[in-house]
Amino acid sequence: MLYYLFEYLEKQYQLPGAGLFQFLTFRAAMSVLLSLLIAMVYGKRIILFLQKKQIGESIRDLGLEGQKQKAGTPTMGGLIIIMSTLLPVILFADIKNIYVILLIVTTVWMGIIGFIDDYIKIFKKDKEGLKGRFKVMGQVGLGLIVGITLYFHPAVTIKEKDTSTITENFKVERVFGEETKAVRTNVPFFKNNELDYADFISWIGEGAEDYAWLIFIPVVILIVTAVSNGANLTDGIDGLAAGSSAIIVLTLGIFAWVSGNIEFSDYLDIFYLPRVGELVVFIAAFVGALVGFLWYNTYPAQVFMGDTGSLTIGGVIAVIAIIVRKELLIPILCGIFFAESLSVMLQVGYFKHTKKKYGEGKRIFLMAPLHHHYQKKSYHESKIVTRFWIIGIMLAIISIVTLKIR
């Protein structure tokens, strides 16, 4: 709202300083500062409210050190993240931008699913929470909305370099052509780093590109579901999910910045995505909210994010990655989420296989997800979280250098 207010004041009255709101960097800086302040100042009030309403975590006895002490710790802290993100976005972002709208919808949609899950666990005393099929239906529904919007909305375009060259005064320049609709994405580590989803159905023949949505939309649904579940599994010890997610989202912010800048995208030879730079304001607010939440979530945690937070985080990360056309980097950038999810799948699969074959189930890990394996090996929570953060930073750096290493 302030974005439009100061735009009006600049045009009508040339108010000194009003032009600052037209600068993406200024609005992103204001967003991250405000979200941090909201999370740190009002986060405490939300925690006290949750304590007053006795909205505490019921802990299942898994035989982990320090587990019993966490019983009764307030949960649903994801509300802090959601509130601290949306308020700065509404104030400082161009909320008419289709990408910002999609991320607001994602935040609210996944927040509601997570809230229902937490509500059932706490007030209905059902430790399983929302039934898995309903949770997946919600994730698929969001993926469907995102996929359809990104495929059909006229403002979702790329701007390609013209194949011709212009020679003037002994200078050769590459120019950008018209905005076009395309379901292409960047492929890391390859020189010709473009993948067109329409290529998967090229066997149809002429006009195959008109049916590329048959591939693109299911891929979006798969990514949204996988990443949100991965974030959900990672939220198991104090500070792990919030800290790892902040690293991932900050990296995606760099991708959004360069993809939305015509000069940077030209230099890095990646897609120039008109209007995608506005995502930086949302991302800045989201990073600020995650870091502000960490103020209360680091060991020993004063509040847990619950599924309200973890599902929201995963959904937002997935949608940002798809928008900036870096979804193929998710296994690297979201390597922590991937490892946590993979550890569960391997553990369950191997247990079922050995039980069927030998009559007794065996395990690969002492406990899954992966962070519990290290807890069983008597590693302190803080050490596990810090080392996972370090690995997350390394994966983020690898993801960034894919912009040049091909």
Short mmCIF file of C-alpha atoms in Angstrom, two decimals:
data_model
loop_
_atom_site.label_atom_id
_atom_site.label_comp_id
_atom_site.label_asym_id
_atom_site.label_seq_id
_atom_site.Cartn_x
_atom_site.Cartn_y
_atom_site.Cartn_z
CA MET A 1 0.00 0.00 0.00
CA LEU A 2 2.83 2.40 0.81
CA TYR A 3 4.27 1.56 -2.61
CA TYR A 4 1.19 2.99 -4.33
CA LEU A 5 0.81 5.88 -1.89
CA PHE A 6 4.34 7.17 -2.43
CA GLU A 7 4.09 6.54 -6.17
CA TYR A 8 1.05 8.82 -6.19
CA LEU A 9 2.77 11.46 -4.04
CA GLU A 10 5.80 11.39 -6.33
CA LYS A 11 3.73 11.86 -9.49
CA GLN A 12 1.31 14.46 -8.14
CA TYR A 13 3.37 16.50 -5.69
CA GLN A 14 7.02 15.51 -6.28
CA LEU A 15 7.29 14.88 -2.54
CA PRO A 16 10.98 14.76 -1.54
CA GLY A 17 12.02 11.17 -0.80
CA ALA A 18 8.87 9.61 -2.24
CA GLY A 19 10.86 8.32 -5.21
CA LEU A 20 12.75 5.97 -2.89
CA PHE A 21 9.78 3.61 -2.96
CA GLN A 22 10.35 3.01 -6.65
CA PHE A 23 13.71 1.42 -5.85
CA LEU A 24 13.55 -2.33 -5.30
CA THR A 25 16.57 -2.32 -2.99
CA PHE A 26 15.01 0.26 -0.66
CA ARG A 27 11.70 -1.59 -0.41
CA ALA A 28 13.48 -4.92 0.14
CA ALA A 29 15.58 -3.38 2.92
CA MET A 30 12.49 -1.92 4.59
CA SER A 31 10.69 -5.28 4.28
CA VAL A 32 13.43 -7.28 5.96
CA LEU A 33 13.78 -4.75 8.79
CA LEU A 34 10.04 -4.57 9.43
CA SER A 35 9.57 -8.34 9.33
CA LEU A 36 12.45 -8.79 11.78
CA LEU A 37 10.94 -6.25 14.16
CA ILE A 38 7.45 -7.76 13.94
CA ALA A 39 8.77 -11.29 14.57
CA MET A 40 10.97 -10.25 17.48
CA VAL A 41 8.59 -7.79 19.17
CA TYR A 42 5.20 -9.35 18.53
CA GLY A 43 6.56 -12.90 18.50
CA LYS A 44 6.84 -12.79 22.29
CA ARG A 45 3.21 -11.68 22.60
CA ILE A 46 2.06 -14.51 20.37
CA ILE A 47 4.07 -17.00 22.45
CA LEU A 48 2.46 -15.70 25.66
CA PHE A 49 -0.98 -15.95 24.02
CA LEU A 50 -0.29 -19.55 22.96
CA GLN A 51 0.85 -20.36 26.51
CA LYS A 52 -2.28 -18.77 27.96
CA LYS A 53 -4.49 -20.84 25.66
CA GLN A 54 -2.39 -23.92 26.53
CA ILE A 55 -1.56 -24.52 22.89
CA GLY A 56 1.45 -26.69 23.64
CA GLU A 57 3.26 -29.49 21.89
CA SER A 58 2.42 -33.02 22.98
CA ILE A 59 5.64 -35.02 22.72
CA ARG A 60 5.70 -38.68 21.72
CA ASP A 61 8.27 -40.65 23.71
CA LEU A 62 10.94 -41.57 21.13
CA GLY A 63 13.67 -42.14 23.66
CA LEU A 64 15.57 -38.98 22.69
CA GLU A 65 17.63 -36.99 25.17
CA GLY A 66 15.93 -33.81 26.41
CA GLN A 67 12.66 -34.75 24.74
CA LYS A 68 10.45 -34.76 27.82
CA GLN A 69 11.51 -31.23 28.77
CA LYS A 70 9.95 -29.95 25.54
CA ALA A 71 6.46 -31.13 26.43
CA GLY A 72 4.07 -28.18 26.65
CA THR A 73 6.26 -25.83 24.59
CA PRO A 74 3.90 -23.56 22.57
CA THR A 75 3.38 -24.62 18.97
CA MET A 76 1.65 -23.00 15.96
CA GLY A 77 4.55 -20.51 15.98
CA GLY A 78 4.31 -20.52 12.20
CA LEU A 79 1.73 -17.79 12.73
CA ILE A 80 4.66 -15.52 13.65
CA ILE A 81 6.34 -16.27 10.32
CA ILE A 82 3.15 -15.75 8.31
CA MET A 83 2.21 -12.48 10.02
CA SER A 84 5.76 -11.11 9.86
CA THR A 85 5.91 -11.87 6.13
CA LEU A 86 2.53 -10.68 4.92
CA LEU A 87 2.42 -7.28 6.66
CA PRO A 88 5.67 -5.93 5.10
CA VAL A 89 4.70 -7.41 1.72
CA ILE A 90 1.33 -5.64 1.76
CA LEU A 91 3.04 -2.37 2.72
CA PHE A 92 6.09 -2.38 0.45
CA ALA A 93 5.46 -4.73 -2.50
CA ASP A 94 3.55 -4.19 -5.72
CA ILE A 95 0.65 -6.42 -4.73
CA LYS A 96 -0.76 -6.28 -8.26
CA ASN A 97 2.26 -8.25 -9.45
CA ILE A 98 1.15 -11.78 -10.40
CA TYR A 99 4.19 -13.39 -8.76
CA VAL A 100 3.59 -11.58 -5.46
CA ILE A 101 -0.09 -12.57 -5.60
CA LEU A 102 0.88 -16.22 -6.12
CA LEU A 103 3.20 -16.16 -3.11
CA ILE A 104 0.58 -14.50 -0.90
CA VAL A 105 -1.91 -17.20 -1.94
CA THR A 106 0.72 -19.89 -1.25
CA THR A 107 1.48 -18.50 2.21
CA VAL A 108 -2.19 -18.30 3.22
CA TRP A 109 -3.16 -21.63 1.58
CA MET A 110 -0.38 -23.70 3.14
CA GLY A 111 -0.74 -21.82 6.42
CA ILE A 112 -4.40 -22.87 6.62
CA ILE A 113 -3.57 -26.52 5.90
CA GLY A 114 -0.85 -26.49 8.56
CA PHE A 115 -3.12 -24.69 11.03
CA ILE A 116 -5.85 -27.31 10.61
CA ASP A 117 -3.26 -30.06 11.13
CA ASP A 118 -1.97 -28.41 14.33
CA TYR A 119 -5.50 -27.69 15.55
CA ILE A 120 -6.50 -31.35 15.26
CA LYS A 121 -3.34 -32.45 17.08
CA ILE A 122 -3.78 -30.01 19.96
CA PHE A 123 -7.51 -29.58 20.49
CA LYS A 124 -8.79 -32.91 19.19
CA LYS A 125 -5.93 -34.74 20.95
CA ASP A 126 -5.21 -36.68 17.74
CA LYS A 127 -1.44 -37.05 17.41
CA GLU A 128 -1.76 -37.94 13.71
CA GLY A 129 -3.31 -34.57 12.91
CA LEU A 130 -4.90 -33.98 9.53
CA LYS A 131 -5.21 -37.20 7.57
CA GLY A 132 -2.41 -37.63 5.05
CA ARG A 133 -4.74 -37.82 2.07
CA PHE A 134 -6.34 -34.48 2.93
CA LYS A 135 -2.94 -32.87 3.43
CA VAL A 136 -1.79 -34.15 0.03
CA MET A 137 -5.06 -32.98 -1.55
CA GLY A 138 -4.33 -29.47 -0.23
CA GLN A 139 -0.77 -29.55 -1.60
CA VAL A 140 -1.99 -30.84 -4.96
CA GLY A 141 -4.66 -28.13 -5.03
CA LEU A 142 -2.03 -25.43 -4.50
CA GLY A 143 0.23 -27.00 -7.15
CA LEU A 144 -2.70 -26.97 -9.57
CA ILE A 145 -3.39 -23.28 -8.92
CA VAL A 146 0.29 -22.34 -9.30
CA GLY A 147 0.78 -24.48 -12.42
CA ILE A 148 -2.32 -23.18 -14.19
CA THR A 149 -1.49 -19.56 -13.32
CA LEU A 150 2.14 -19.77 -14.45
CA TYR A 151 1.16 -21.51 -17.69
CA PHE A 152 -1.83 -19.43 -18.75
CA HIS A 153 -1.46 -15.98 -17.16
CA PRO A 154 -0.41 -13.41 -19.81
CA ALA A 155 2.00 -11.58 -17.47
CA VAL A 156 4.13 -14.70 -16.91
CA THR A 157 6.63 -14.37 -19.73
CA ILE A 158 10.29 -14.51 -20.63
CA LYS A 159 12.19 -12.06 -22.78
CA GLU A 160 14.71 -13.69 -25.06
CA LYS A 161 17.73 -12.31 -26.83
CA ASP A 162 17.16 -11.63 -30.49
CA THR A 163 19.21 -14.00 -32.62
CA SER A 164 20.24 -11.14 -34.91
CA THR A 165 23.12 -8.78 -34.18
CA ILE A 166 23.32 -5.06 -34.67
CA THR A 167 26.57 -3.63 -35.96
CA GLU A 168 27.10 0.08 -35.48
CA ASN A 169 30.40 1.91 -35.15
CA PHE A 170 32.22 -1.42 -35.19
CA LYS A 171 30.22 -2.65 -32.20
CA VAL A 172 28.21 -5.86 -32.07
CA GLU A 173 25.35 -5.88 -29.61
CA ARG A 174 22.86 -8.53 -28.57
CA VAL A 175 19.36 -7.14 -28.17
CA PHE A 176 16.28 -8.46 -26.41
CA GLY A 177 13.20 -9.31 -28.39
CA GLU A 178 9.54 -9.39 -27.45
CA GLU A 179 8.10 -10.99 -24.34
CA THR A 180 6.96 -14.53 -25.05
CA LYS A 181 5.07 -17.29 -23.25
CA ALA A 182 7.26 -20.34 -22.71
CA VAL A 183 7.50 -23.28 -20.31
CA ARG A 184 11.25 -23.43 -20.34
CA THR A 185 13.58 -23.70 -17.39
CA ASN A 186 17.30 -23.48 -16.66
CA VAL A 187 19.35 -26.67 -16.43
CA PRO A 188 22.37 -26.39 -14.08
CA PHE A 189 25.91 -27.33 -15.18
CA PHE A 190 25.12 -27.43 -18.93
CA LYS A 191 26.28 -24.87 -21.48
CA ASN A 192 23.04 -24.89 -23.39
CA ASN A 193 21.12 -24.68 -20.15
CA GLU A 194 17.56 -24.55 -21.41
CA LEU A 195 14.94 -27.26 -21.05
CA ASP A 196 11.55 -26.92 -22.72
CA TYR A 197 8.82 -29.02 -21.13
CA ALA A 198 7.19 -29.21 -24.57
CA ASP A 199 10.13 -31.36 -25.74
CA PHE A 200 8.79 -34.25 -23.67
CA ILE A 201 5.73 -34.45 -25.90
CA SER A 202 7.41 -33.49 -29.18
CA TRP A 203 6.44 -36.94 -30.47
CA ILE A 204 2.90 -35.59 -30.88
CA GLY A 205 4.17 -33.63 -33.85
CA GLU A 206 3.31 -30.12 -34.96
CA GLY A 207 1.58 -28.05 -32.28
CA ALA A 208 3.03 -30.09 -29.39
CA GLU A 209 3.90 -26.86 -27.54
CA ASP A 210 0.17 -26.18 -27.09
CA TYR A 211 -0.06 -29.25 -24.84
CA ALA A 212 3.05 -28.59 -22.76
CA TRP A 213 0.77 -27.98 -19.76
CA LEU A 214 0.25 -31.76 -19.61
CA ILE A 215 3.87 -32.01 -18.45
CA PHE A 216 4.38 -28.64 -16.74
CA ILE A 217 1.42 -28.67 -14.34
CA PRO A 218 2.06 -32.20 -12.95
CA VAL A 219 5.74 -31.24 -12.44
CA VAL A 220 4.66 -28.16 -10.46
CA ILE A 221 2.29 -30.28 -8.34
CA LEU A 222 5.07 -32.81 -7.65
CA ILE A 223 7.57 -30.10 -6.64
CA VAL A 224 5.13 -28.27 -4.34
CA THR A 225 4.13 -31.51 -2.62
CA ALA A 226 7.69 -32.84 -2.27
CA VAL A 227 9.29 -29.65 -0.96
CA SER A 228 6.51 -28.85 1.52
CA ASN A 229 6.70 -32.39 2.92
CA GLY A 230 10.51 -32.15 3.02
CA ALA A 231 10.33 -28.97 5.09
CA ASN A 232 7.76 -30.63 7.34
CA LEU A 233 10.09 -33.58 8.03
CA THR A 234 13.03 -31.26 8.69
CA ASP A 235 11.15 -29.49 11.47
CA GLY A 236 12.18 -31.87 14.22
CA ILE A 237 14.73 -30.10 16.40
CA ASP A 238 15.13 -26.51 17.56
CA GLY A 239 16.12 -24.08 14.81
CA LEU A 240 16.81 -26.64 12.09
CA ALA A 241 13.93 -25.92 9.70
CA ALA A 242 13.88 -22.14 10.18
CA GLY A 243 17.65 -21.71 9.80
CA SER A 244 17.99 -24.05 6.83
CA SER A 245 15.03 -22.39 5.13
CA ALA A 246 16.45 -18.89 5.63
CA ILE A 247 19.61 -19.97 3.77
CA ILE A 248 17.57 -21.47 0.92
CA VAL A 249 15.22 -18.49 0.58
CA LEU A 250 18.09 -16.00 0.63
CA THR A 251 19.72 -17.91 -2.23
CA LEU A 252 16.48 -17.88 -4.19
CA GLY A 253 16.39 -14.13 -3.59
CA ILE A 254 19.70 -13.82 -5.44
CA PHE A 255 18.26 -15.83 -8.33
CA ALA A 256 15.16 -13.63 -8.41
CA TRP A 257 17.33 -10.51 -8.38
CA VAL A 258 19.51 -11.53 -11.34
CA SER A 259 16.63 -13.06 -13.31
CA GLY A 260 14.60 -9.87 -12.97
CA ASN A 261 17.47 -7.61 -14.05
CA ILE A 262 18.03 -7.37 -17.80
CA GLU A 263 21.77 -6.66 -17.49
CA PHE A 264 22.57 -9.42 -15.00
CA SER A 265 20.50 -11.99 -16.85
CA ASP A 266 22.25 -11.05 -20.10
CA TYR A 267 25.70 -11.37 -18.52
CA LEU A 268 24.89 -14.70 -16.83
CA ASP A 269 23.09 -16.00 -19.93
CA ILE A 270 19.93 -16.95 -18.06
CA PHE A 271 16.29 -16.15 -18.77
CA TYR A 272 15.29 -12.54 -18.29
CA LEU A 273 11.96 -12.70 -16.49
CA PRO A 274 10.06 -9.40 -16.61
CA ARG A 275 8.38 -8.39 -13.34
CA VAL A 276 10.02 -11.22 -11.36
CA GLY A 277 12.32 -8.76 -9.55
CA GLU A 278 9.37 -7.80 -7.35
CA LEU A 279 9.79 -11.19 -5.65
CA VAL A 280 12.85 -9.75 -3.89
CA VAL A 281 10.56 -7.70 -1.64
CA PHE A 282 8.56 -10.78 -0.64
CA ILE A 283 11.72 -12.85 -0.18
CA ALA A 284 13.31 -10.16 1.99
CA ALA A 285 10.24 -10.13 4.23
CA PHE A 286 10.22 -13.93 4.40
CA VAL A 287 13.92 -14.13 5.33
CA GLY A 288 13.39 -11.48 8.00
CA ALA A 289 10.45 -13.44 9.39
CA LEU A 290 12.46 -16.67 9.52
CA VAL A 291 15.44 -15.04 11.23
CA GLY A 292 13.13 -13.21 13.65
CA PHE A 293 11.40 -16.51 14.45
CA LEU A 294 14.81 -18.05 15.15
CA TRP A 295 15.17 -15.53 17.99
CA TYR A 296 12.68 -17.70 19.91
CA ASN A 297 13.18 -21.04 18.15
CA THR A 298 16.90 -21.64 18.73
CA TYR A 299 17.84 -24.14 21.44
CA PRO A 300 16.18 -24.30 23.90
CA ALA A 301 13.13 -23.34 21.84
CA GLN A 302 10.48 -21.10 23.39
CA VAL A 303 8.10 -21.93 20.55
CA PHE A 304 7.75 -24.48 17.75
CA MET A 305 6.56 -23.51 14.28
CA GLY A 306 4.31 -26.57 13.94
CA ASP A 307 2.90 -27.62 10.59
CA THR A 308 1.50 -24.09 10.32
CA GLY A 309 5.05 -22.94 9.70
CA SER A 310 6.81 -25.91 8.11
CA LEU A 311 4.22 -26.55 5.37
CA THR A 312 4.10 -22.83 4.59
CA ILE A 313 7.89 -22.62 4.33
CA GLY A 314 8.08 -25.62 1.99
CA GLY A 315 5.28 -24.33 -0.22
CA VAL A 316 6.81 -20.85 -0.53
CA ILE A 317 10.28 -22.24 -1.36
CA ALA A 318 8.83 -24.53 -4.04
CA VAL A 319 6.80 -21.78 -5.70
CA ILE A 320 9.69 -19.29 -5.70
CA ALA A 321 12.01 -21.89 -7.28
CA ILE A 322 9.45 -22.61 -10.01
CA ILE A 323 8.82 -18.91 -10.70
CA VAL A 324 12.53 -18.10 -11.15
CA ARG A 325 12.92 -21.28 -13.24
CA LYS A 326 15.40 -22.93 -10.90
CA GLU A 327 13.28 -25.93 -9.92
CA LEU A 328 15.92 -28.35 -11.24
CA LEU A 329 18.30 -26.96 -8.60
CA ILE A 330 16.00 -28.01 -5.75
CA PRO A 331 17.81 -31.35 -5.03
CA ILE A 332 21.01 -29.34 -4.48
CA LEU A 333 19.71 -26.12 -2.92
CA CYS A 334 17.19 -27.94 -0.72
CA GLY A 335 19.65 -30.75 -0.04
CA ILE A 336 18.83 -30.77 3.69
CA PHE A 337 15.13 -31.30 2.95
CA PHE A 338 16.04 -33.90 0.33
CA ALA A 339 18.29 -35.85 2.72
CA GLU A 340 15.65 -35.81 5.46
CA SER A 341 12.94 -37.07 3.09
CA LEU A 342 15.24 -39.67 1.54
CA SER A 343 16.24 -41.01 4.96
CA VAL A 344 12.56 -41.63 5.80
CA MET A 345 11.85 -43.32 2.45
CA LEU A 346 14.94 -45.54 2.74
CA GLN A 347 14.17 -46.43 6.34
CA VAL A 348 10.55 -47.37 5.65
CA GLY A 349 11.34 -49.15 2.38
CA TYR A 350 14.22 -51.18 3.81
CA PHE A 351 12.22 -52.09 6.93
CA LYS A 352 9.31 -53.40 4.85
CA HIS A 353 11.64 -55.24 2.47
CA THR A 354 13.58 -57.01 5.24
CA LYS A 355 10.43 -57.83 7.16
CA LYS A 356 8.91 -59.46 4.09
CA LYS A 357 12.13 -61.32 3.24
CA TYR A 358 13.43 -62.31 6.68
CA GLY A 359 10.34 -62.01 8.87
CA GLU A 360 11.98 -59.26 10.90
CA GLY A 361 12.32 -55.62 9.87
CA LYS A 362 15.79 -54.06 9.89
CA ARG A 363 16.78 -50.40 9.84
CA ILE A 364 19.42 -48.41 8.00
CA PHE A 365 19.40 -45.50 10.47
CA LEU A 366 19.02 -45.55 14.23
CA MET A 367 15.97 -43.38 13.66
CA ALA A 368 14.51 -41.34 10.80
CA PRO A 369 14.38 -38.52 9.77
CA LEU A 370 18.14 -38.10 9.59
CA HIS A 371 18.52 -35.54 12.40
CA HIS A 372 17.06 -38.07 14.87
CA HIS A 373 19.73 -40.56 13.80
CA TYR A 374 22.40 -38.19 15.08
CA GLN A 375 20.42 -37.51 18.24
CA LYS A 376 20.43 -41.26 18.88
CA LYS A 377 24.22 -41.16 18.49
CA SER A 378 24.26 -38.67 21.42
CA TYR A 379 25.06 -35.56 19.37
CA HIS A 380 23.72 -32.43 21.03
CA GLU A 381 20.87 -30.67 19.23
CA SER A 382 22.86 -27.47 18.79
CA LYS A 383 25.74 -29.32 17.17
CA ILE A 384 23.43 -31.15 14.75
CA VAL A 385 21.64 -27.94 13.77
CA THR A 386 24.85 -25.94 13.31
CA ARG A 387 26.42 -28.63 11.14
CA PHE A 388 23.27 -28.91 9.04
CA TRP A 389 23.34 -25.12 8.59
CA ILE A 390 26.96 -25.30 7.45
CA ILE A 391 26.05 -27.99 4.91
CA GLY A 392 23.10 -25.82 3.82
CA ILE A 393 25.44 -22.86 3.23
CA MET A 394 27.78 -25.06 1.18
CA LEU A 395 24.85 -26.27 -0.95
CA ALA A 396 23.66 -22.68 -1.40
CA ILE A 397 27.11 -21.64 -2.66
CA ILE A 398 27.17 -24.58 -5.09
CA SER A 399 23.74 -23.53 -6.33
CA ILE A 400 24.87 -19.93 -6.89
CA VAL A 401 28.02 -20.91 -8.79
CA THR A 402 25.90 -22.94 -11.23
CA LEU A 403 25.14 -19.57 -12.76
CA LYS A 404 28.67 -19.59 -14.22
CA ILE A 405 29.91 -23.20 -14.07
CA ARG A 406 28.60 -24.97 -17.16
#
